CSV table of C-alpha atoms in Angstrom, one decimal:
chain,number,residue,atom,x,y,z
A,1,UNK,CA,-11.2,-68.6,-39.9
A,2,UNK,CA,-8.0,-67.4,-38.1
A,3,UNK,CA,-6.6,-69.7,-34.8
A,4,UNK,CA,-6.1,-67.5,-32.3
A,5,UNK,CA,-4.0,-68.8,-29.0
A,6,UNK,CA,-3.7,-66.3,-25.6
A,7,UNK,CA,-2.7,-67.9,-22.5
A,8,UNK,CA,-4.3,-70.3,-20.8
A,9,UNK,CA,-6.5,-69.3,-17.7
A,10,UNK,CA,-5.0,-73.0,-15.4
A,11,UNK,CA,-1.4,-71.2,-16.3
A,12,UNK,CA,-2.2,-67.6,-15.4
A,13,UNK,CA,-3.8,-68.9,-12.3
A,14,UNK,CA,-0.9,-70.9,-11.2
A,15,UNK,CA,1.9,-67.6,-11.8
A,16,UNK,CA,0.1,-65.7,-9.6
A,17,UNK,CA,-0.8,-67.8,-7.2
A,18,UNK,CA,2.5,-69.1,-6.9
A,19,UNK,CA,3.7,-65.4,-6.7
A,20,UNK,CA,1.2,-64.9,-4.1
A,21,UNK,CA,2.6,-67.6,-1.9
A,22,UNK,CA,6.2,-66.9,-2.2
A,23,UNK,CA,5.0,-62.8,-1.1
A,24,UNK,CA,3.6,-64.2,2.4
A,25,UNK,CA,6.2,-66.6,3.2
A,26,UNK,CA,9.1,-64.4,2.2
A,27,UNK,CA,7.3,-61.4,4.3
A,28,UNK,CA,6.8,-64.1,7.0
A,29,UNK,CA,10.1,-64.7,7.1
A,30,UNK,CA,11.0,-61.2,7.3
A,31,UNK,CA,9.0,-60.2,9.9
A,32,UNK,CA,9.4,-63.3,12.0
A,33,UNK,CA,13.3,-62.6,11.2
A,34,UNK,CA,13.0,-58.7,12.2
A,35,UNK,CA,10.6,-58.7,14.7
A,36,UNK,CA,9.4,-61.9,16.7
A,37,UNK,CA,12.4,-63.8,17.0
A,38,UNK,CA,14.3,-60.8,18.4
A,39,UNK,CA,11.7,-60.1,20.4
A,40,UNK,CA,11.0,-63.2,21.8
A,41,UNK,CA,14.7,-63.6,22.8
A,42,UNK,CA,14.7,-60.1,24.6
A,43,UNK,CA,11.7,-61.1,26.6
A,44,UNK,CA,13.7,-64.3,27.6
A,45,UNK,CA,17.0,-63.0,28.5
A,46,UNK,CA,14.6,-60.4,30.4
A,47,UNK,CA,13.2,-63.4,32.4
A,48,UNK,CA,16.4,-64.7,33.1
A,49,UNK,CA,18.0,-61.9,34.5
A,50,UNK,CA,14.6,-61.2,36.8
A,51,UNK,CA,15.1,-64.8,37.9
A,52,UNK,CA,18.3,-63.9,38.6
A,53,UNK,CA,17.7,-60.8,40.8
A,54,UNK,CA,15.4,-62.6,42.5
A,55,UNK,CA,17.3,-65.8,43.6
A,56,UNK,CA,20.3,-62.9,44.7
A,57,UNK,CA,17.6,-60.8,46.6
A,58,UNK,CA,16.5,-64.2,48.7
A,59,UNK,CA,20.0,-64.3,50.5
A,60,UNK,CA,21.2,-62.2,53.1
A,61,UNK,CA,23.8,-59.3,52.7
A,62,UNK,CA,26.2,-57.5,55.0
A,63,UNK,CA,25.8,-53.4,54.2
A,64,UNK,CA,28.1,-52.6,51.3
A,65,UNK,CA,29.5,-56.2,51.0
A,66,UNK,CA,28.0,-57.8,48.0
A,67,UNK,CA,27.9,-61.9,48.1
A,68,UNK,CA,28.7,-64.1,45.2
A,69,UNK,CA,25.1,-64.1,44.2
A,70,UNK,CA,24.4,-60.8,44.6
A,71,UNK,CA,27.7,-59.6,42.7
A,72,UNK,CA,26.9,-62.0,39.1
A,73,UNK,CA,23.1,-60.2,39.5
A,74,UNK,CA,24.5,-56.8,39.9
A,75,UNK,CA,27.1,-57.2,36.7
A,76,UNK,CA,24.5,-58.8,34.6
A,77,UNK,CA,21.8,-56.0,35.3
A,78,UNK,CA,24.8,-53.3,34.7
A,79,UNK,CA,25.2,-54.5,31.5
A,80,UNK,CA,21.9,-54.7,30.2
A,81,UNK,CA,21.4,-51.3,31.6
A,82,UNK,CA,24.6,-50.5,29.5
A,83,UNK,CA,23.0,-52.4,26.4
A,84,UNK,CA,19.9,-50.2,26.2
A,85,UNK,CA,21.5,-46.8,27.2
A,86,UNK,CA,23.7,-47.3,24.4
A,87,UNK,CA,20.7,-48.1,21.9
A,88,UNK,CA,19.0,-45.2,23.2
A,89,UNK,CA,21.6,-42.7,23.8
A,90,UNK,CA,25.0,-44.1,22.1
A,91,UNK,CA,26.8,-43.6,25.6
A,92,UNK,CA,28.7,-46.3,26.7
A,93,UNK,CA,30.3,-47.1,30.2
A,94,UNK,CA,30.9,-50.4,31.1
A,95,UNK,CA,32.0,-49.9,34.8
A,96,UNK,CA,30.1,-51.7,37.9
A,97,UNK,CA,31.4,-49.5,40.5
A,98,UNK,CA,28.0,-48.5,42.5
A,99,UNK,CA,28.7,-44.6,42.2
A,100,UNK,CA,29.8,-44.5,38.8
A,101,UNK,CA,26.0,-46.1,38.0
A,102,UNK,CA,24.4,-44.4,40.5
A,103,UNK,CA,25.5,-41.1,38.6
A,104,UNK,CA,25.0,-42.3,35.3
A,105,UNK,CA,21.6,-43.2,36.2
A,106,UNK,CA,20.8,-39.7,37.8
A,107,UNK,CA,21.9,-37.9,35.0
A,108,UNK,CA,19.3,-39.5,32.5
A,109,UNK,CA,16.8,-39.9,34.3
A,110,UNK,CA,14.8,-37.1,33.1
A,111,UNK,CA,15.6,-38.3,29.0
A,112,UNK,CA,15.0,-42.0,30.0
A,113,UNK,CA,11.4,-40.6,30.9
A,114,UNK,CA,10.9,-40.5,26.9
A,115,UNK,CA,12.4,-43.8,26.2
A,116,UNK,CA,10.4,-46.8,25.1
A,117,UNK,CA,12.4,-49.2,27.6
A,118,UNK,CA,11.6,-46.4,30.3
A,119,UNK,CA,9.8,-49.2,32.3
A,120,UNK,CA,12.6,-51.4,32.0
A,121,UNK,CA,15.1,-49.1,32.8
A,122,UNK,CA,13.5,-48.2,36.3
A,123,UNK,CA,13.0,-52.2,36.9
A,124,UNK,CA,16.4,-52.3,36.8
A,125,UNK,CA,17.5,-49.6,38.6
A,126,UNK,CA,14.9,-50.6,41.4
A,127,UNK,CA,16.9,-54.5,41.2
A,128,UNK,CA,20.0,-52.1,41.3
A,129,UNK,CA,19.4,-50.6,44.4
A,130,UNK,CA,18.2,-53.9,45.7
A,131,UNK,CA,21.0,-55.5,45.3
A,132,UNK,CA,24.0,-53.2,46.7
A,133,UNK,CA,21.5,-52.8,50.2
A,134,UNK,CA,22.2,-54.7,53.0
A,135,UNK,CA,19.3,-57.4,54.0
A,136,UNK,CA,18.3,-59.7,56.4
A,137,UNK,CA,16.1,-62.7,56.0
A,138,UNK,CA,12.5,-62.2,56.0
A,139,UNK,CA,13.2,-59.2,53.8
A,140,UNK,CA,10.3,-57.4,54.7
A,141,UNK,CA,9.7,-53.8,53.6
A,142,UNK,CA,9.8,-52.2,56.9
A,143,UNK,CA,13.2,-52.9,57.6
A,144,UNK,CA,14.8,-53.5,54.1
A,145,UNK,CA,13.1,-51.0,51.6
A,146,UNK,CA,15.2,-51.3,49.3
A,147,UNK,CA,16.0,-55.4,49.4
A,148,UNK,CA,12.0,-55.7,49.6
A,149,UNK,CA,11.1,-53.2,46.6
A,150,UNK,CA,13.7,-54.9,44.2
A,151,UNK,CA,12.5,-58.6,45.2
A,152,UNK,CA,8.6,-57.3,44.7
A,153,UNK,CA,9.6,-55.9,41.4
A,154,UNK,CA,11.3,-58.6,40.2
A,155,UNK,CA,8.9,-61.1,41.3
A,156,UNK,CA,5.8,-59.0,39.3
A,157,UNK,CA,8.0,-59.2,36.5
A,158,UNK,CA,8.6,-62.3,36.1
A,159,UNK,CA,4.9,-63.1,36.5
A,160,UNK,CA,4.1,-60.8,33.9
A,161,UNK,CA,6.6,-62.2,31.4
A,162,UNK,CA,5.0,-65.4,31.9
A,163,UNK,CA,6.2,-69.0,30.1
A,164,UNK,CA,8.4,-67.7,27.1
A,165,UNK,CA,10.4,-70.1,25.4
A,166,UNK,CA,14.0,-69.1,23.8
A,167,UNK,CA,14.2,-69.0,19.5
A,168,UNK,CA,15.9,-72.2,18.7
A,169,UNK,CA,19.2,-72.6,17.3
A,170,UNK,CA,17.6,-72.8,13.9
A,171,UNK,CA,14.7,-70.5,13.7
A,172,UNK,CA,17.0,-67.4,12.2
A,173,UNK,CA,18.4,-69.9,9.3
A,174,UNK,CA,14.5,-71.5,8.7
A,175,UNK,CA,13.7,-67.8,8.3
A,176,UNK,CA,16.3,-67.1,5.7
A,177,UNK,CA,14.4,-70.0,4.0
A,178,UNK,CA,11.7,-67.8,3.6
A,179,UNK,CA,12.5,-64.8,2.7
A,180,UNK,CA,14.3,-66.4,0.1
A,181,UNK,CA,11.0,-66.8,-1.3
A,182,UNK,CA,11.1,-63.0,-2.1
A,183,UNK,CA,12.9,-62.8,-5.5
A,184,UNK,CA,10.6,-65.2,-6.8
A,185,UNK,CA,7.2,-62.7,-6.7
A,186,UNK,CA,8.7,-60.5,-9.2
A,187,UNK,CA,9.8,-63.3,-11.3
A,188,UNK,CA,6.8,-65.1,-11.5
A,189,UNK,CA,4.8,-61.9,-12.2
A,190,UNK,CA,7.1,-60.6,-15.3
A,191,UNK,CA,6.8,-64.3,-16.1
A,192,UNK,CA,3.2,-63.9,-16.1
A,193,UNK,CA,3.3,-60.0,-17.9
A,194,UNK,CA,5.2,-61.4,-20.6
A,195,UNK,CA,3.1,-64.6,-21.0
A,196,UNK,CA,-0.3,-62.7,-21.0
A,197,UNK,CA,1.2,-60.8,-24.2
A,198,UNK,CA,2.2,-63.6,-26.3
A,199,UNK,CA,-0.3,-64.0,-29.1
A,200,UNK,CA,-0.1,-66.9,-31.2
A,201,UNK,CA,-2.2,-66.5,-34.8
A,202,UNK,CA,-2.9,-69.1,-37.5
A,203,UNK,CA,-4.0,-67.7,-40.5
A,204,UNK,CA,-6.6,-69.1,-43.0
A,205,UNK,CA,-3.5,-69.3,-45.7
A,206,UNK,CA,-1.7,-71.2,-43.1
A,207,UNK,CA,0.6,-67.7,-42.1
A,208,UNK,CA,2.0,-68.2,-38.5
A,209,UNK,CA,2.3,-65.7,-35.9
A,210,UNK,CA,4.4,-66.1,-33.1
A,211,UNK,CA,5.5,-63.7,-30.5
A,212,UNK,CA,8.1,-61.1,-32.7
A,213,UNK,CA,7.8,-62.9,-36.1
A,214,UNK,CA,5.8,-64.6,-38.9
A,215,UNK,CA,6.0,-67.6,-40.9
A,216,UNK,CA,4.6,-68.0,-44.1
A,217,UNK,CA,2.9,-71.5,-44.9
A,218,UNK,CA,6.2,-72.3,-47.5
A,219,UNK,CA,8.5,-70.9,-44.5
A,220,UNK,CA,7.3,-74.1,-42.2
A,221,UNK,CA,9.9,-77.1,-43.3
A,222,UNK,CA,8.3,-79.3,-40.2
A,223,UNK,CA,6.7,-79.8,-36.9
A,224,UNK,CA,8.7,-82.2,-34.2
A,225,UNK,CA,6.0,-83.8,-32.5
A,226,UNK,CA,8.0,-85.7,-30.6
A,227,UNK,CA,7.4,-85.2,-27.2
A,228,UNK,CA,3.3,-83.7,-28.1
A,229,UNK,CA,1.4,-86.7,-26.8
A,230,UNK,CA,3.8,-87.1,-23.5
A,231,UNK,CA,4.1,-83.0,-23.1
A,232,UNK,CA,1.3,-81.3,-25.7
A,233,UNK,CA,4.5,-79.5,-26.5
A,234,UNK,CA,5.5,-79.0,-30.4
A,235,UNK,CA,7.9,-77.3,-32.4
A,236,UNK,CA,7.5,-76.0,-35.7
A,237,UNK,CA,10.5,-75.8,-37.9
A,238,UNK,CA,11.7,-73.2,-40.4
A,239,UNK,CA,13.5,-73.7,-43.5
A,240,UNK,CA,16.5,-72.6,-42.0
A,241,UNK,CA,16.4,-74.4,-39.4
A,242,UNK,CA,15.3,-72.3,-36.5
A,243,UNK,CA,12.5,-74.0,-33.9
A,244,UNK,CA,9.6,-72.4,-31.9
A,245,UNK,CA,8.7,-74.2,-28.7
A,246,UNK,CA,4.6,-73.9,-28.4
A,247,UNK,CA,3.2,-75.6,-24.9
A,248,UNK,CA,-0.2,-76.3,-25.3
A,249,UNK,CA,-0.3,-76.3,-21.4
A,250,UNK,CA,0.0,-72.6,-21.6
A,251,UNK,CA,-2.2,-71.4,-24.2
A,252,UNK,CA,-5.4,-72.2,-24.5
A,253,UNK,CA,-6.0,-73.3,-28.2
A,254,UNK,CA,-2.6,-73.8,-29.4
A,255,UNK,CA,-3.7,-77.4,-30.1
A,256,UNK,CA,-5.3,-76.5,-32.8
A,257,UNK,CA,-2.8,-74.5,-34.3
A,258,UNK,CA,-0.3,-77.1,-34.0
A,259,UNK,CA,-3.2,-79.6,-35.1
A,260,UNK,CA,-3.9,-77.4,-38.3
A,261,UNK,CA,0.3,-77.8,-39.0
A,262,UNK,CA,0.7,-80.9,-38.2
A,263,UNK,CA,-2.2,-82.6,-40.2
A,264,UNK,CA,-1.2,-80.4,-43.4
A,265,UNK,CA,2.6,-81.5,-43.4
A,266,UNK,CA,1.9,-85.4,-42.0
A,267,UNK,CA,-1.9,-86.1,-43.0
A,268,UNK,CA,-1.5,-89.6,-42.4
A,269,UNK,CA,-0.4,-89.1,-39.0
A,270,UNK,CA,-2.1,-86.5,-37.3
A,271,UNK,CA,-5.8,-84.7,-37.7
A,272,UNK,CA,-6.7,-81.2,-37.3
A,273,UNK,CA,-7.0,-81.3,-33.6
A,274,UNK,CA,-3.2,-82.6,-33.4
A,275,UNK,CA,-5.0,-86.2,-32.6
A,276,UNK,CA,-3.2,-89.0,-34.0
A,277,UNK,CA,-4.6,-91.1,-36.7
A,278,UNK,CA,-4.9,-94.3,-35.9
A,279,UNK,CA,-6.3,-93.4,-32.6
A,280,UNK,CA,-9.1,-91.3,-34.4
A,281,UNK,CA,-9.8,-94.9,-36.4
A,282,UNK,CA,-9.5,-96.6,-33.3
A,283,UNK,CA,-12.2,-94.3,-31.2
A,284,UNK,CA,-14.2,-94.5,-34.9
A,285,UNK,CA,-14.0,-98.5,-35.0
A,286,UNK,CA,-15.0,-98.8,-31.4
A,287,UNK,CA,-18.1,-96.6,-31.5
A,288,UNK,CA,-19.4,-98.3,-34.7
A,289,UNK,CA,-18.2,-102.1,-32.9
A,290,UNK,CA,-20.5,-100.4,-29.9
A,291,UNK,CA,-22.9,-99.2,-32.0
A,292,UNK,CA,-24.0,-102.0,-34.1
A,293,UNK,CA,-23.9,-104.7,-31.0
A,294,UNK,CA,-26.7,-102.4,-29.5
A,295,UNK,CA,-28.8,-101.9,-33.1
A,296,UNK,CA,-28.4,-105.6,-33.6
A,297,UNK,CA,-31.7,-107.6,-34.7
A,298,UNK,CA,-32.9,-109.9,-31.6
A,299,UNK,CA,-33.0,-114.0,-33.4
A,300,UNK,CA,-36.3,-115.1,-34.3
A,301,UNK,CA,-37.4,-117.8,-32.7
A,302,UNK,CA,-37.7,-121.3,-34.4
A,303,UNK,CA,-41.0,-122.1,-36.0
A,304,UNK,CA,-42.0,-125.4,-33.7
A,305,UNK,CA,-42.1,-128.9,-35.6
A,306,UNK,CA,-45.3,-130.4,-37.2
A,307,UNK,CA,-44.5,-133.4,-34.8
A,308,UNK,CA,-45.3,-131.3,-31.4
């Protein structure tokens, strides 16, 4: 009857799960990489420059005289302003001066209403105003709308932002770890494809089939077995010279193919199941050592002496 060796079900197992593994790290990695890491750093440079707004908004201001404070807020919030105008609209202007912002701001207001960021946008432009108006400490609403407005905003911000902690220095590299991991799902899957298809065939008259070829029984010079009782690998060996790896770890009942070989080429030295022989007589002597201790006869006992 014909040997017949597909692969092994531990093997297929272990592709795709591997495959499976390096899929959600690698679109881990992609999406922490894309998404949350850019994301959590926008929510904290957000925070910071609400912080910001705020602390400036706490001291007081002469009308049209910005302080130190007041002036680092009022450049930082210009250029995020900047930032997302020119993600949304491509227009770029980088200058500070109140009524170059103040007419930038008025003529998009009406396509900012569309934007994503449209709630950020008016947060700063509220933290705008804020912060070129003169104010007076308390800074309360009646008599410093504008001062009181911004500091409000900023403060509900910041509250809703909440505890968010910058990406570290290394999270973008860790990441690239990951998605690293990508090339290896469609390796590990054509690994697989091409493993699942390999058929190896022993025939009754000893004909081999491997994977694109066939072997006579007179074709086979050898068998290195070698490395079969550390690896279960083998490798039969044509008569001119060419070898065929065959891993045993990979298809299931390739060990008896390679058993068949081997115990027709080097009887004394290996048995049909690609066992050696003088383990076989070992495992043979042992049972029939056990065997007959257990069957043994218990010793009669001694007749007693006329004397007693």
């Amino acid at each position: 009857m014909a040997i017949e060796a597909k692969i092994a079900r531990g093997y297929s197992w272990r592709m795709l799960i591997i495959a499976g593994v390096c899929l959600v790290l690698g679109v881990w990695g992609v999406y922490d990489y894309v998404v949350a890491i850019p994301r959590d750093q926008s929510m904290y440079d957000r925070l910071e420059l609400m912080q910001m707004c705020k602390s400036a908004l706490q001291t007081e201001q002469p009308r049209k005289q910005l302080t130190p404070e007041a002036r680092k807020a009022y450049v930082a919030v210009v250029a995020e302003l900047n930032r997302v105008l020119e993600q949304q609209f491509g227009e770029v202007d980088t200058s500070v001066e109140p009524a170059v912002v103040q007419e930038k701001i008025q003529r998009l207001t009406e396509a900012l209403e569309a934007s994503p960021d449209a709630e950020w946008i008016r947060l700063l432009t509220i933290n705008l105003n804020g912060l070129i108006a003169e104010r007076r400490l308390p800074l309360t609403q009646q008599d410093y709308p504008a001062g009181h407005q911004a500091f409000e905003t900023a403060t509900a911000a910041i509250e809703a932002i909440g505890e968010v902690t910058a990406p570290g220095k290394y999270d973008r590299v860790t990441q690239w770890a990951f998605i690293l991991c990508l090339p290896f799902v469609p390796y590990y899957v054509v690994m697989y494809v091409l493993a699942r298809r390999r058929v190896y065939r022993l025939d009754d008259d000893g004909t081999l089939h491997l994977p694109g070829d066939t072997w006579k029984p007179d074709e086979i010079a050898d068998i290195d077995m070698s490395r079969w009782m550390a690896k279960s690998i083998a490798w039969p060996v044509h008569n001119d010279g060419r070898r065929v790896k065959l891993d045993d770890y990979k298809y299931r009942n390739l060990h008896l193919i390679i058993g068949a070989i081997a115990s027709r080429l080097h009887p004394d030295e290996w048995d049909a199941e690609a066992k050696p022989i003088d383990s076989v007589e070992d495992e043979a002597a042992e049972e029939v050592a056990v065997g007959g201790e257990s069957e043994a006869p218990a010793a009669e006992p001694e007749p007693a002496g006329r004397d007693a």
